[in-house]
PDB file of C-alpha atoms (C1' of nucleotides) in Angstrom:
ATOM      1  CA  UNK A   1       3.440  20.532   6.246  1.00  0.00           C
ATOM      2  CA  UNK A   2       2.528  18.743   2.979  1.00  0.00           C
ATOM      3  CA  UNK A   3       3.827  15.322   3.960  1.00  0.00           C
ATOM      4  CA  UNK A   4       1.714  15.494   7.117  1.00  0.00           C
ATOM      5  CA  UNK A   5      -1.214  16.542   4.970  1.00  0.00           C
ATOM      6  CA  UNK A   6      -0.737  13.513   2.816  1.00  0.00           C
ATOM      7  CA  UNK A   7      -1.042  11.348   5.944  1.00  0.00           C
ATOM      8  CA  UNK A   8      -4.134  13.101   7.071  1.00  0.00           C
ATOM      9  CA  UNK A   9      -5.759  12.626   3.688  1.00  0.00           C
ATOM     10  CA  UNK A  10      -4.831   9.015   3.800  1.00  0.00           C
ATOM     11  CA  UNK A  11      -6.529   8.544   7.113  1.00  0.00           C
ATOM     12  CA  UNK A  12      -9.463  10.648   6.032  1.00  0.00           C
ATOM     13  CA  UNK A  13     -10.065   8.363   2.954  1.00  0.00           C
ATOM     14  CA  UNK A  14      -9.533   5.115   4.799  1.00  0.00           C
ATOM     15  CA  UNK A  15     -12.072   6.242   7.422  1.00  0.00           C
ATOM     16  CA  UNK A  16     -14.567   6.541   4.755  1.00  0.00           C
ATOM     17  CA  UNK A  17     -14.243   2.899   3.590  1.00  0.00           C
ATOM     18  CA  UNK A  18     -17.531   1.226   4.499  1.00  0.00           C
ATOM     19  CA  UNK A  19     -17.805  -2.225   6.195  1.00  0.00           C
ATOM     20  CA  UNK A  20     -17.605  -5.193   3.918  1.00  0.00           C
ATOM     21  CA  UNK A  21     -15.460  -3.279   1.405  1.00  0.00           C
ATOM     22  CA  UNK A  22     -11.804  -2.680   0.788  1.00  0.00           C
ATOM     23  CA  UNK A  23      -9.654  -0.376  -1.271  1.00  0.00           C
ATOM     24  CA  UNK A  24      -6.128  -0.436  -2.433  1.00  0.00           C
ATOM     25  CA  UNK A  25      -2.993   1.693  -1.877  1.00  0.00           C
ATOM     26  CA  UNK A  26      -2.817   2.935  -5.419  1.00  0.00           C
ATOM     27  CA  UNK A  27      -6.392   4.177  -5.565  1.00  0.00           C
ATOM     28  CA  UNK A  28      -6.061   6.005  -2.258  1.00  0.00           C
ATOM     29  CA  UNK A  29      -2.732   7.530  -3.377  1.00  0.00           C
ATOM     30  CA  UNK A  30      -4.176   8.548  -6.704  1.00  0.00           C
ATOM     31  CA  UNK A  31      -7.372   9.982  -5.116  1.00  0.00           C
ATOM     32  CA  UNK A  32      -5.266  12.057  -2.826  1.00  0.00           C
ATOM     33  CA  UNK A  33      -3.224  13.425  -5.573  1.00  0.00           C
ATOM     34  CA  UNK A  34       0.066  11.487  -5.191  1.00  0.00           C
ATOM     35  CA  UNK A  35      -0.557   9.058  -7.978  1.00  0.00           C
ATOM     36  CA  UNK A  36       2.683   7.320  -7.341  1.00  0.00           C
ATOM     37  CA  UNK A  37       2.526   7.434  -3.558  1.00  0.00           C
ATOM     38  CA  UNK A  38       1.123   3.915  -3.175  1.00  0.00           C
ATOM     39  CA  UNK A  39       4.109   3.016  -0.956  1.00  0.00           C
ATOM     40  CA  UNK A  40       3.467   6.204   1.077  1.00  0.00           C
ATOM     41  CA  UNK A  41      -0.037   5.175   1.684  1.00  0.00           C
ATOM     42  CA  UNK A  42       1.191   1.807   3.148  1.00  0.00           C
ATOM     43  CA  UNK A  43       3.790   3.669   5.131  1.00  0.00           C
ATOM     44  CA  UNK A  44       1.111   6.127   6.523  1.00  0.00           C
ATOM     45  CA  UNK A  45      -1.003   3.175   7.651  1.00  0.00           C
ATOM     46  CA  UNK A  46       2.017   1.559   9.137  1.00  0.00           C
ATOM     47  CA  UNK A  47       2.383   4.556  11.393  1.00  0.00           C
ATOM     48  CA  UNK A  48      -1.131   3.856  12.738  1.00  0.00           C
ATOM     49  CA  UNK A  49       0.231   0.726  14.320  1.00  0.00           C
ATOM     50  CA  UNK A  50       2.497   2.874  16.361  1.00  0.00           C
ATOM     51  CA  UNK A  51       0.007   5.552  17.477  1.00  0.00           C
ATOM     52  CA  UNK A  52      -3.418   5.496  19.280  1.00  0.00           C
ATOM     53  CA  UNK A  53      -4.967   7.106  16.284  1.00  0.00           C
ATOM     54  CA  UNK A  54      -4.950   3.698  14.560  1.00  0.00           C
ATOM     55  CA  UNK A  55      -7.916   2.823  16.885  1.00  0.00           C
ATOM     56  CA  UNK A  56     -10.118   4.957  14.725  1.00  0.00           C
ATOM     57  CA  UNK A  57      -8.647   3.933  11.378  1.00  0.00           C
ATOM     58  CA  UNK A  58      -9.910   0.846   9.640  1.00  0.00           C
ATOM     59  CA  UNK A  59      -6.459   0.197   8.082  1.00  0.00           C
ATOM     60  CA  UNK A  60      -7.364  -3.544   7.703  1.00  0.00           C
ATOM     61  CA  UNK A  61      -9.671  -2.383   4.850  1.00  0.00           C
ATOM     62  CA  UNK A  62      -6.705  -1.309   2.696  1.00  0.00           C
ATOM     63  CA  UNK A  63      -5.026  -3.923   0.752  1.00  0.00           C
ATOM     64  CA  UNK A  64      -2.718  -3.993  -2.342  1.00  0.00           C
ATOM     65  CA  UNK A  65      -4.143  -3.826  -5.930  1.00  0.00           C
ATOM     66  CA  UNK A  66      -4.418  -7.618  -5.942  1.00  0.00           C
ATOM     67  CA  UNK A  67      -6.421  -7.664  -2.696  1.00  0.00           C
ATOM     68  CA  UNK A  68      -3.657  -9.404  -0.817  1.00  0.00           C
ATOM     69  CA  UNK A  69      -3.404  -8.663   2.866  1.00  0.00           C
ATOM     70  CA  UNK A  70       0.271  -7.706   2.639  1.00  0.00           C
ATOM     71  CA  UNK A  71      -0.002  -5.817   5.990  1.00  0.00           C
ATOM     72  CA  UNK A  72      -1.531  -8.619   8.071  1.00  0.00           C
ATOM     73  CA  UNK A  73       1.829  -8.991   9.777  1.00  0.00           C
ATOM     74  CA  UNK A  74       1.276  -5.661  11.379  1.00  0.00           C
ATOM     75  CA  UNK A  75      -2.161  -6.610  12.875  1.00  0.00           C
ATOM     76  CA  UNK A  76      -0.902  -9.494  14.857  1.00  0.00           C
ATOM     77  CA  UNK A  77      -1.783 -12.970  13.721  1.00  0.00           C
ATOM     78  CA  UNK A  78      -4.734 -13.007  11.407  1.00  0.00           C
ATOM     79  CA  UNK A  79      -6.541 -10.072  12.958  1.00  0.00           C
ATOM     80  CA  UNK A  80      -6.622  -8.279   9.586  1.00  0.00           C
ATOM     81  CA  UNK A  81      -8.265 -11.205   7.790  1.00  0.00           C
ATOM     82  CA  UNK A  82     -10.700 -11.986  10.720  1.00  0.00           C
ATOM     83  CA  UNK A  83     -11.880  -8.335  10.948  1.00  0.00           C
ATOM     84  CA  UNK A  84     -12.680  -8.327   7.171  1.00  0.00           C
ATOM     85  CA  UNK A  85     -14.559 -11.591   7.346  1.00  0.00           C
ATOM     86  CA  UNK A  86     -16.516 -10.182  10.302  1.00  0.00           C
ATOM     87  CA  UNK A  87     -17.619  -7.353   8.109  1.00  0.00           C
ATOM     88  CA  UNK A  88     -18.706  -9.731   5.329  1.00  0.00           C
ATOM     89  CA  UNK A  89     -15.600  -9.596   3.071  1.00  0.00           C
ATOM     90  CA  UNK A  90     -14.996 -12.837   1.108  1.00  0.00           C
ATOM     91  CA  UNK A  91     -11.628 -14.131   0.158  1.00  0.00           C
ATOM     92  CA  UNK A  92     -10.407 -15.714  -3.018  1.00  0.00           C
ATOM     93  CA  UNK A  93      -7.445 -17.066  -1.239  1.00  0.00           C
ATOM     94  CA  UNK A  94      -6.415 -17.416   2.396  1.00  0.00           C
ATOM     95  CA  UNK A  95      -4.950 -13.877   2.351  1.00  0.00           C
ATOM     96  CA  UNK A  96      -6.520 -12.545  -0.868  1.00  0.00           C
ATOM     97  CA  UNK A  97      -9.690 -10.354  -0.804  1.00  0.00           C
ATOM     98  CA  UNK A  98     -12.175 -10.839  -3.601  1.00  0.00           C
ATOM     99  CA  UNK A  99     -11.706  -7.389  -5.074  1.00  0.00           C
ATOM    100  CA  UNK A 100     -14.230  -8.094  -7.887  1.00  0.00           C
ATOM    101  CA  UNK A 101     -16.943  -7.995  -5.100  1.00  0.00           C
ATOM    102  CA  UNK A 102     -15.521  -5.876  -2.399  1.00  0.00           C
ATOM    103  CA  UNK A 103     -13.375  -3.216  -4.187  1.00  0.00           C
ATOM    104  CA  UNK A 104     -14.225   0.303  -3.055  1.00  0.00           C
ATOM    105  CA  UNK A 105     -12.882   3.171  -5.135  1.00  0.00           C
ATOM    106  CA  UNK A 106     -12.527   6.436  -3.200  1.00  0.00           C
ATOM    107  CA  UNK A 107     -13.037   8.582  -6.383  1.00  0.00           C
ATOM    108  CA  UNK A 108     -16.410   6.848  -6.879  1.00  0.00           C
ATOM    109  CA  UNK A 109     -17.742   7.641  -3.458  1.00  0.00           C
ATOM    110  CA  UNK A 110     -15.802  10.633  -2.063  1.00  0.00           C
ATOM    111  CA  UNK A 111     -16.451  13.916  -3.552  1.00  0.00           C
ATOM    112  CA  UNK A 112     -12.973  15.332  -3.409  1.00  0.00           C
TER     113      UNK A 112
ATOM    114  C1'  DC B   1      24.526  14.452   1.347  1.00  0.00           C
ATOM    115  C1'  DT B   2      24.493   9.294   0.015  1.00  0.00           C
ATOM    116  C1'  DA B   3      22.671   4.585   0.617  1.00  0.00           C
ATOM    117  C1'  DA B   4      19.131   1.304   1.967  1.00  0.00           C
ATOM    118  C1'  DT B   5      14.371   0.125   2.962  1.00  0.00           C
ATOM    119  C1'  DG B   6       9.295  -0.589   2.359  1.00  0.00           C
ATOM    120  C1'  DA B   7       1.480  -2.478   4.212  1.00  0.00           C
ATOM    121  C1'  DC B   8       3.055  -0.701  -3.908  1.00  0.00           C
ATOM    122  C1'  DG B   9       2.591  -0.545  -9.134  1.00  0.00           C
ATOM    123  C1'  DA B  10       3.741  -1.046 -13.898  1.00  0.00           C
ATOM    124  C1'  DC B  11       6.497  -2.951 -17.328  1.00  0.00           C
ATOM    125  C1'  DA B  12       9.949  -6.325 -19.467  1.00  0.00           C
ATOM    126  C1'  DC B  13      11.372 -10.859 -20.324  1.00  0.00           C
TER     127       DC B  13
ATOM    128  C1'  DC C   1       1.639 -16.566 -16.924  1.00  0.00           C
ATOM    129  C1'  DG C   2       5.532 -16.360 -13.275  1.00  0.00           C
ATOM    130  C1'  DT C   3       9.648 -13.944 -12.227  1.00  0.00           C
ATOM    131  C1'  DG C   4      12.665 -10.162 -12.447  1.00  0.00           C
ATOM    132  C1'  DT C   5      13.615  -5.160 -12.503  1.00  0.00           C
ATOM    133  C1'  DC C   6      12.783  -0.320 -12.277  1.00  0.00           C
ATOM    134  C1'  DG C   7      10.234   3.724 -10.585  1.00  0.00           C
ATOM    135  C1'  DC C   8       7.905   6.049  -7.156  1.00  0.00           C
ATOM    136  C1'  DC C   9       8.820   9.120  -2.533  1.00  0.00           C
ATOM    137  C1'  DA C  10       9.056   9.447   2.552  1.00  0.00           C
ATOM    138  C1'  DT C  11      11.645   7.657   6.392  1.00  0.00           C
ATOM    139  C1'  DT C  12      15.765   5.817   8.579  1.00  0.00           C
ATOM    140  C1'  DA C  13      20.749   4.824   9.163  1.00  0.00           C
TER     141       DA C  13
END
DNA sequence: CTAATGACGACAC
DNA sequence: CGTGTCGCCATTA
């Protein structure tokens, strides 16, 4: 099933994101092949919050292109921000990651 | 099948 | 430079 394959790829990529780094929806979607599937990436990660698989997926390392923790609401409180800080990620704003220092581009690290 | 929604992104004003 | 609008595509009603 292609749509399920899309999800699997999203998880696979997100799992590759190293600590102290973050990536964005558009890059993940583009790397997978669905250039305009940024929303689908967010949706895929959203599913993680509803299944045990999420335990193994660092979804908190995925933010929007601006570095904003748009999905923090799904982590309960500031869990998303706190986890990133624990990994060494710095913030430009209360909920905006410093993408200039912590941006991680899948196409630059994953040989797909 | 149609309409509405969303952890997004790019463009127009 | 901030706000508004459209496009994108899977999911849900």
